[in-house]
mmCIF file of C-alpha atoms and ligand atoms in Angstrom:
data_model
loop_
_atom_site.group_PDB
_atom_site.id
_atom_site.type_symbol
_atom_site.label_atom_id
_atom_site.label_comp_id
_atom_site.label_asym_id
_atom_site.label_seq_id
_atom_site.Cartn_x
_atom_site.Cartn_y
_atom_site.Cartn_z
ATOM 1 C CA UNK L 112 2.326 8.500 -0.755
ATOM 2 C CA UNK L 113 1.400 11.969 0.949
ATOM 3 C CA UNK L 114 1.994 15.217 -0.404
ATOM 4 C CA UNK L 115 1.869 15.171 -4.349
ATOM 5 C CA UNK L 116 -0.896 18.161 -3.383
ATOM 6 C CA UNK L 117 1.595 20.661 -1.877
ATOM 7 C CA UNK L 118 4.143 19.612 -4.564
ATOM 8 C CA UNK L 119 1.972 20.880 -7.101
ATOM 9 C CA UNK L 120 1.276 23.861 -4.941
ATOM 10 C CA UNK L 121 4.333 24.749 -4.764
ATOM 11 C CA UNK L 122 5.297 24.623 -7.588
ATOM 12 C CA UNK L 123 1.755 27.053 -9.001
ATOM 13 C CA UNK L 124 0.460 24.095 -10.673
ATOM 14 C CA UNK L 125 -2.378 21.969 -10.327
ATOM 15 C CA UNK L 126 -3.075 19.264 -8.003
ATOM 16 C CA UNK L 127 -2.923 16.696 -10.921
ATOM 17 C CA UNK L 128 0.373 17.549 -12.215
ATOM 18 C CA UNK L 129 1.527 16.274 -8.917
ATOM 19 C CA UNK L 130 -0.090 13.307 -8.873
ATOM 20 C CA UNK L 131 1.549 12.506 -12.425
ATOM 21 C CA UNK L 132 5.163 13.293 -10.883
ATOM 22 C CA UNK L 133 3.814 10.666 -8.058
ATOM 23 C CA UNK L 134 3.842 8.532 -10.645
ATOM 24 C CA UNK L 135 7.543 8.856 -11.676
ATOM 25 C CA UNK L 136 8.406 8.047 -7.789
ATOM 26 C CA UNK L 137 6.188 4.974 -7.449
ATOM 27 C CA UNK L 138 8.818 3.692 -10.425
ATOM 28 C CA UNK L 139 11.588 5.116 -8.901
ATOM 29 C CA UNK L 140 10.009 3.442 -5.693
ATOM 30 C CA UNK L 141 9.847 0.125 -6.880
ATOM 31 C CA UNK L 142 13.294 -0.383 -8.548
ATOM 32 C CA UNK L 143 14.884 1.025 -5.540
ATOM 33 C CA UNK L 144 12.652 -1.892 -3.126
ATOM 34 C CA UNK L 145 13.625 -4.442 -5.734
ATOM 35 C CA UNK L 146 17.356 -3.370 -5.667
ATOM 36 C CA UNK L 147 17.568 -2.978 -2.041
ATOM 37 C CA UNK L 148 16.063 -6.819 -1.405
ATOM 38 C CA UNK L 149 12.573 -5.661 -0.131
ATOM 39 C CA UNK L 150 10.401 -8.897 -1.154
ATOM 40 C CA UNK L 151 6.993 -6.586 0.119
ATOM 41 C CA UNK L 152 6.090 -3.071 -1.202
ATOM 42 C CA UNK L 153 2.371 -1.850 -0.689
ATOM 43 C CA UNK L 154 1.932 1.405 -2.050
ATOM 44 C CA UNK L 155 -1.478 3.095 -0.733
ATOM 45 C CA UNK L 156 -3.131 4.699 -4.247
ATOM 46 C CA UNK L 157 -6.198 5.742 -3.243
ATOM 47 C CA UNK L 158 -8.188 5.560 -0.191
ATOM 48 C CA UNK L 159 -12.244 4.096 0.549
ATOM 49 C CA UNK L 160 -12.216 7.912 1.558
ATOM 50 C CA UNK L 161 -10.858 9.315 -1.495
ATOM 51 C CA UNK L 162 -13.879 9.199 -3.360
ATOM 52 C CA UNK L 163 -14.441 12.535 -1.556
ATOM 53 C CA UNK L 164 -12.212 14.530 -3.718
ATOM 54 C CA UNK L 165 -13.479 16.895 -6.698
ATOM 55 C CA UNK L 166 -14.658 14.416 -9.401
ATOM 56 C CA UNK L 167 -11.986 15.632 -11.330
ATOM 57 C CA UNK L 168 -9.191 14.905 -9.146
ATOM 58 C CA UNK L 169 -10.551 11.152 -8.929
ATOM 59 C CA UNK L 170 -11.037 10.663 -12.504
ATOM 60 C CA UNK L 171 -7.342 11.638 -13.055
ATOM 61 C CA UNK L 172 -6.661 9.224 -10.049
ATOM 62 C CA UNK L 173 -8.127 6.335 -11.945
ATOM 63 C CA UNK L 174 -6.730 7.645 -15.316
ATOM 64 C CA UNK L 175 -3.534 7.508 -13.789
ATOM 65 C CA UNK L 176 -3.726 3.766 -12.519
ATOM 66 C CA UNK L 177 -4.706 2.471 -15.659
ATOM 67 C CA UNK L 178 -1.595 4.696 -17.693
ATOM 68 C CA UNK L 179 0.696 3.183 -14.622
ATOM 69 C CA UNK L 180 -0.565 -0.629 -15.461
ATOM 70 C CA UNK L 181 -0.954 -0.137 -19.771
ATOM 71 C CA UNK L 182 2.532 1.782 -19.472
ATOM 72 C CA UNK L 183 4.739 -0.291 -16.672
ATOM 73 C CA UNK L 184 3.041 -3.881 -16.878
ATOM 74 C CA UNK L 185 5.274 -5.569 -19.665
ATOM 75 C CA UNK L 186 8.401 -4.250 -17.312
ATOM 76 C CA UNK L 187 7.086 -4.791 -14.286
ATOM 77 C CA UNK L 188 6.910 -8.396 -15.488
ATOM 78 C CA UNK L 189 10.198 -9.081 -17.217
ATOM 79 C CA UNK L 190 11.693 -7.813 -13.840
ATOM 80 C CA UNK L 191 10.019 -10.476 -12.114
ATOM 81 C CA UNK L 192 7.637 -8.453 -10.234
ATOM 82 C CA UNK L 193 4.084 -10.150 -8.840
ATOM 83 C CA UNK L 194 1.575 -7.246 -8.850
ATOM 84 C CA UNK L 195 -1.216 -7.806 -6.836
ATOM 85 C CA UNK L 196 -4.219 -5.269 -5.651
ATOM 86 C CA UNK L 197 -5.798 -4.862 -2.427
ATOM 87 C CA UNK L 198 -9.252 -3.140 -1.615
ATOM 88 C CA UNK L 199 -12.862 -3.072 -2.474
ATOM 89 C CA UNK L 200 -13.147 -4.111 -6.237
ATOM 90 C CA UNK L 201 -16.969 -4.180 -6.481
ATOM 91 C CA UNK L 202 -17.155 -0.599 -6.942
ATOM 92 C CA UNK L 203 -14.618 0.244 -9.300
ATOM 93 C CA UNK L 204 -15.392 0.468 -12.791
ATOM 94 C CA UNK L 205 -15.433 -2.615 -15.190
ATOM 95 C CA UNK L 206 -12.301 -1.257 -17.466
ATOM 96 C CA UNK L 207 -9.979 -0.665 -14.350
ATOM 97 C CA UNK L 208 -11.026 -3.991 -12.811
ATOM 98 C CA UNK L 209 -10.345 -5.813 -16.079
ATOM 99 C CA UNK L 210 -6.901 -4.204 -15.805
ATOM 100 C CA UNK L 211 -6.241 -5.033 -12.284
ATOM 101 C CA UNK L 212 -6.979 -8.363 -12.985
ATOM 102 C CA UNK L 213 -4.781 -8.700 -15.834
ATOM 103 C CA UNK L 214 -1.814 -7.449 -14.055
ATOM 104 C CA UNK L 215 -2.835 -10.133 -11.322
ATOM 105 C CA UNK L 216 -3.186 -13.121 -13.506
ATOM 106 C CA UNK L 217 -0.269 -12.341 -15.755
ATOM 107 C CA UNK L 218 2.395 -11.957 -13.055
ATOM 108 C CA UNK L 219 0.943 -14.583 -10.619
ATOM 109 C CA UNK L 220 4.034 -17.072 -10.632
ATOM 110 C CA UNK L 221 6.644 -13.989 -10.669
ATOM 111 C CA UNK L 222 8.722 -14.288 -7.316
ATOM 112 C CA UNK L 223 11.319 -11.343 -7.264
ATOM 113 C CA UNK L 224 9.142 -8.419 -5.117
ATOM 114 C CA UNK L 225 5.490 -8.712 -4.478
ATOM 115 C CA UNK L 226 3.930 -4.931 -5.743
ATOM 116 C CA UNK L 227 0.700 -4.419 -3.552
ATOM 117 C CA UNK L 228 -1.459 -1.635 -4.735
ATOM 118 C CA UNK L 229 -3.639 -0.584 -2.259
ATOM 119 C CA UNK L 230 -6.558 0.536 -4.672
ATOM 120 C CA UNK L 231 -10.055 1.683 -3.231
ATOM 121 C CA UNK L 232 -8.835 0.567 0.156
ATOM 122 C CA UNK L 233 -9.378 1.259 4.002
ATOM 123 C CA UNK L 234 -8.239 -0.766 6.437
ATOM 124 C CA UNK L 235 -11.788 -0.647 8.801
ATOM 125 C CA UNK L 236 -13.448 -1.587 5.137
ATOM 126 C CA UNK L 237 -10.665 -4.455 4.842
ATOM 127 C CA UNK L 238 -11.811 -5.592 8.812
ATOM 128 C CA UNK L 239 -15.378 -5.438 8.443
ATOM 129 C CA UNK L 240 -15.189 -7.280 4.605
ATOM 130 C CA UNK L 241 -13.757 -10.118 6.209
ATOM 131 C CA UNK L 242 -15.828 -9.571 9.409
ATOM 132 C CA UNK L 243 -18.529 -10.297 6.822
ATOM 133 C CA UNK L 244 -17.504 -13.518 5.280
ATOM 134 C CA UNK L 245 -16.625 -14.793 8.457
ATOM 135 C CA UNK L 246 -20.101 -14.557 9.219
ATOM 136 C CA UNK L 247 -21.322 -15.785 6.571
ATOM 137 C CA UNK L 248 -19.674 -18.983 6.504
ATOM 138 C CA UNK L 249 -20.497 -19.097 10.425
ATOM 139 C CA UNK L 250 -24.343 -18.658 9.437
ATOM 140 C CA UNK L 251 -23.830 -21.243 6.732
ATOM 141 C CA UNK L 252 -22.654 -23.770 9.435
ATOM 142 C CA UNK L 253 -18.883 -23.415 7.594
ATOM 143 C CA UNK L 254 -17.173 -22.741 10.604
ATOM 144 C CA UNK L 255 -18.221 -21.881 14.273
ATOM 145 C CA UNK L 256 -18.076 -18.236 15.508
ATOM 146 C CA UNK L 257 -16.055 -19.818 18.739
ATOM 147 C CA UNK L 258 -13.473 -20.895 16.641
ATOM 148 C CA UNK L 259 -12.634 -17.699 15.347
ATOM 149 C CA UNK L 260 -8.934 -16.798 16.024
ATOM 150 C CA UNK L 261 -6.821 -14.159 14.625
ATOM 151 C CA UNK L 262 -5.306 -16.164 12.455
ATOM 152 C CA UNK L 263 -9.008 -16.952 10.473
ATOM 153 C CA UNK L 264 -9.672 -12.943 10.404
ATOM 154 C CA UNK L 265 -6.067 -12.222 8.826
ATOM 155 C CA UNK L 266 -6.815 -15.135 5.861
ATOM 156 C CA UNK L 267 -10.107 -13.357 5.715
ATOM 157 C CA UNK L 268 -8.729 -10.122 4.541
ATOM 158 C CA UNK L 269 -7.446 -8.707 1.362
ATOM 159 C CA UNK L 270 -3.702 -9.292 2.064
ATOM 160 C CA UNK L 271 -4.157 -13.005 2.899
ATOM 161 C CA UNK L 272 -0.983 -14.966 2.471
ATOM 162 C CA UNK L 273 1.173 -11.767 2.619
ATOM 163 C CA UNK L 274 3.959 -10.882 5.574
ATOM 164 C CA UNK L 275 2.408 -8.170 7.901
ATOM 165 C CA UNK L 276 4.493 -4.888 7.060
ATOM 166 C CA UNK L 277 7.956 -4.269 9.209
ATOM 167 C CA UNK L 278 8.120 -0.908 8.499
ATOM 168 C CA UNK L 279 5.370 1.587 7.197
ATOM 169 C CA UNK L 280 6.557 4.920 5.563
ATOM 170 C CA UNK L 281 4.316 8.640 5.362
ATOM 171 C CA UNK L 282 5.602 11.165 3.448
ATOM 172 C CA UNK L 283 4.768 14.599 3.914
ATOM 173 C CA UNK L 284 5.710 15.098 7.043
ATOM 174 C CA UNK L 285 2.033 13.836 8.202
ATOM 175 C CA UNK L 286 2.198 11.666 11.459
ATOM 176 C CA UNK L 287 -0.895 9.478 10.432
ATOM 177 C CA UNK L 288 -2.113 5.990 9.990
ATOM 178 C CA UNK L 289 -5.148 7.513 7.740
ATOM 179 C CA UNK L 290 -6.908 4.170 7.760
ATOM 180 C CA UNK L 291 -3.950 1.940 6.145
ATOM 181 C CA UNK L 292 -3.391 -1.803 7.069
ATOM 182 C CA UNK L 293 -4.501 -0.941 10.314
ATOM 183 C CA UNK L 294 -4.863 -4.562 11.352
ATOM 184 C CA UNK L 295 -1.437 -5.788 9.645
ATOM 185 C CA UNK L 296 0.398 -2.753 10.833
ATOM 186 C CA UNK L 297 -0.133 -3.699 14.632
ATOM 187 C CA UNK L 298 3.513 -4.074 15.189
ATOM 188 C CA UNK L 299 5.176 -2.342 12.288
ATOM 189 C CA UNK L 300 7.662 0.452 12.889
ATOM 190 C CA UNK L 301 6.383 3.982 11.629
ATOM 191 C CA UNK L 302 9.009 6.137 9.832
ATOM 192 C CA UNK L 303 7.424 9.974 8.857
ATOM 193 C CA UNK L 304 9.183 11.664 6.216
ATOM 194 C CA UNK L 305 9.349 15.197 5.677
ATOM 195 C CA UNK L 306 9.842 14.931 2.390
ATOM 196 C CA UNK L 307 6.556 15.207 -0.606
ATOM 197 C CA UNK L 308 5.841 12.152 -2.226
ATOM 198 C CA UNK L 309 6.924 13.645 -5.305
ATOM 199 C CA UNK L 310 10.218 13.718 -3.961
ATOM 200 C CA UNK L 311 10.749 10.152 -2.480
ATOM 201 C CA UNK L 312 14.011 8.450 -4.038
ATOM 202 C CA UNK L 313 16.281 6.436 -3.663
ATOM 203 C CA UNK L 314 18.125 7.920 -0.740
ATOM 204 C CA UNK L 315 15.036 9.052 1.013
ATOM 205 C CA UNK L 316 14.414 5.296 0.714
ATOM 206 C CA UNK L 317 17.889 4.562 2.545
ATOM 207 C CA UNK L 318 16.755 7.338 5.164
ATOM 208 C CA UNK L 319 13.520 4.994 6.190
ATOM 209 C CA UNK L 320 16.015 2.066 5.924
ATOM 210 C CA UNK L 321 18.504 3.629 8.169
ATOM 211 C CA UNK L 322 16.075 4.530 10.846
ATOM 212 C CA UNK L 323 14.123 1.267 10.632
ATOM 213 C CA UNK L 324 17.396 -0.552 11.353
ATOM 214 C CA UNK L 325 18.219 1.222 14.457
ATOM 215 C CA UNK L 326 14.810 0.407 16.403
ATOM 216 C CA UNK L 327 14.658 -2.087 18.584
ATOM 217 C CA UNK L 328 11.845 -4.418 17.864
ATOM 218 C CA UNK L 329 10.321 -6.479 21.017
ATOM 219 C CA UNK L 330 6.750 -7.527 19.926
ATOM 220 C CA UNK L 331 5.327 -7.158 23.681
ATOM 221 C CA UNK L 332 8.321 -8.918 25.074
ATOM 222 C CA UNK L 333 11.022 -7.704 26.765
ATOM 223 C CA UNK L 334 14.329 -7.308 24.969
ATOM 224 C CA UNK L 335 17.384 -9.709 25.107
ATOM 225 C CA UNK L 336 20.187 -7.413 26.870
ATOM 226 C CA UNK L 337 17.106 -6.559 29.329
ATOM 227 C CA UNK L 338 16.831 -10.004 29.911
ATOM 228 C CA UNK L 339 20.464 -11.164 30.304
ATOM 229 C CA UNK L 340 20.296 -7.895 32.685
ATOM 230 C CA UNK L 341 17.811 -9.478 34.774
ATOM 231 C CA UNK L 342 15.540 -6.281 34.411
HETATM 232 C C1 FPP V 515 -1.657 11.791 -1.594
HETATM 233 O O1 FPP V 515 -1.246 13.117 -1.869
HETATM 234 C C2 FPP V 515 -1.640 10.979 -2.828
HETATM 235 C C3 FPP V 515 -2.731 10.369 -3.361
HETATM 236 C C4 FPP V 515 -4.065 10.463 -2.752
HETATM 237 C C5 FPP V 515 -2.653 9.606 -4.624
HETATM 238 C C6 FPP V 515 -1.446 8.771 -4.851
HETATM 239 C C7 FPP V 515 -1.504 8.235 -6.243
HETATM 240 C C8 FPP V 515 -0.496 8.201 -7.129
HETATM 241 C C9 FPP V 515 0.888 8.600 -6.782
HETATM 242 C C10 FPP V 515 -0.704 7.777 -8.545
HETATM 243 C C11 FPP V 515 -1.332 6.467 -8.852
HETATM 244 C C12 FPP V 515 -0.755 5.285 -8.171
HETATM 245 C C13 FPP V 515 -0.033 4.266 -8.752
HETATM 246 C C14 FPP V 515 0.324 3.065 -7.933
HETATM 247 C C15 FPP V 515 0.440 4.310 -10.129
HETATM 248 P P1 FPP V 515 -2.278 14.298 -1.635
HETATM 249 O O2 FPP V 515 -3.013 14.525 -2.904
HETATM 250 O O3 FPP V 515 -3.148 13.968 -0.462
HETATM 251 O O4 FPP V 515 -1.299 15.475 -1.334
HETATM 252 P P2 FPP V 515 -1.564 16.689 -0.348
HETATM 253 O O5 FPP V 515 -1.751 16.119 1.031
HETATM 254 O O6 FPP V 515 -0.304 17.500 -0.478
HETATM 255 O O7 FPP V 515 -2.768 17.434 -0.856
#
């Protein structure tokens, strides 16, 4: 969700005023994936590397979270929505944990789009976490390092149990991963935007759509018409 910065700068206002018009498109944002079938949306909200912005800039960050979860939960629910948070929890604060969790536990069994806020998250933090409790259980004698496959790394991690992404959009016109699901996005296709985050509705939603749908997706193999080509 790049570029809520240069909106506000735009615009002669200050950095947080565009983070608070983010706010209106990460609504926008998730009506338009829940209306357009999208069973996945992961939205990155702030970064492991975030926490190198002016204090103030972070405290609105995390003020704005908790106004998105007090303000949205109760809808986000009755629409069926299963929020869910990825990231480092053990050093957020107690009152923004407590409200993570809540969003967690009361939308568990909802089944219509799964919200993923990426919150205090890097992906190399996300790899070495579970690179962590994999040892761990190896040193308790849980499992043995030989066995370790892909597979036991992925259910290590913080989006255990969830699709890796198809397609991963940047807005801003940026053309960078910046340390998101950088293990799950192995084989996702990248769309860059040039539009500010600010900006991103429901047609510049279609746009990623659109050019998503006309890659062609081999996984390492070799396509189909290549191979009924004999090439
Ligand atoms: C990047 O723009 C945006 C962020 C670091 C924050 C995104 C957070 C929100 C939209 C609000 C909270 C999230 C939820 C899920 C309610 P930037 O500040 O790096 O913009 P710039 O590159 O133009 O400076």
């Amino acid at each position: 969700m790049d570029g809520n910065g240069r909106w506000a700068q735009q615009r002669g206002q200050a950095r947080t005023s565009g983070h608070r018009k983010g706010v209106e498109a990460v609504r926008q944002a998730v009506k338009s994936a829940g209306e357009l079938g999208i069973k996945y949306l992961t939205l990155f909200a702030f970064s492991s590397e975030n926490w190198r912005r002016p204090e103030d800039e972070v405290n609105d960050l995390m003020n704005l979270l908790k106004f998105f979860v007090r303000r949205d939960l109760a809808e986000l629910h009755r629409e069926n929505v299963r929020v869910r948070v990825i990231g480092d929890r053990k050093t957020l604060k107690p009152d923004i944990l407590a409200l993570l969790t809540e969003a967690e536990e009361l939308t568990r069994e909802n089944g219509a789009l799964e919200l993923i806020i990426a919150f205090n998250y890097g992906g190399r933090d996300d790899i070495t976490r579970a690179a962590r409790l994999l040892a761990m259980r190896a040193a308790r004698g849980e499992i043995a390092p030989e066995n370790i496959d892909e597979d036991m790394i992925g259910d290590a991690m913080d989006t255990s149990g969830v699709p890796d992404p198809d397609l991963v959009i940047r807005t801003s016109g940026e053309q960078r991963i910046s340390n998101f699901l950088i293990w799950q996005a192995a084989y996702a296709e990248f769309v860059f935007l040039p539009c500010l985050w600010p900006d991103f509705d429901r047609s510049e939603f279609e746009e990623a759509l659109r050019q998503f749908s006309s890659r062609n997706r081999r996984f390492g193999a070799v396509a189909e018409q290549d191979l009924a080509l004999g090439s």
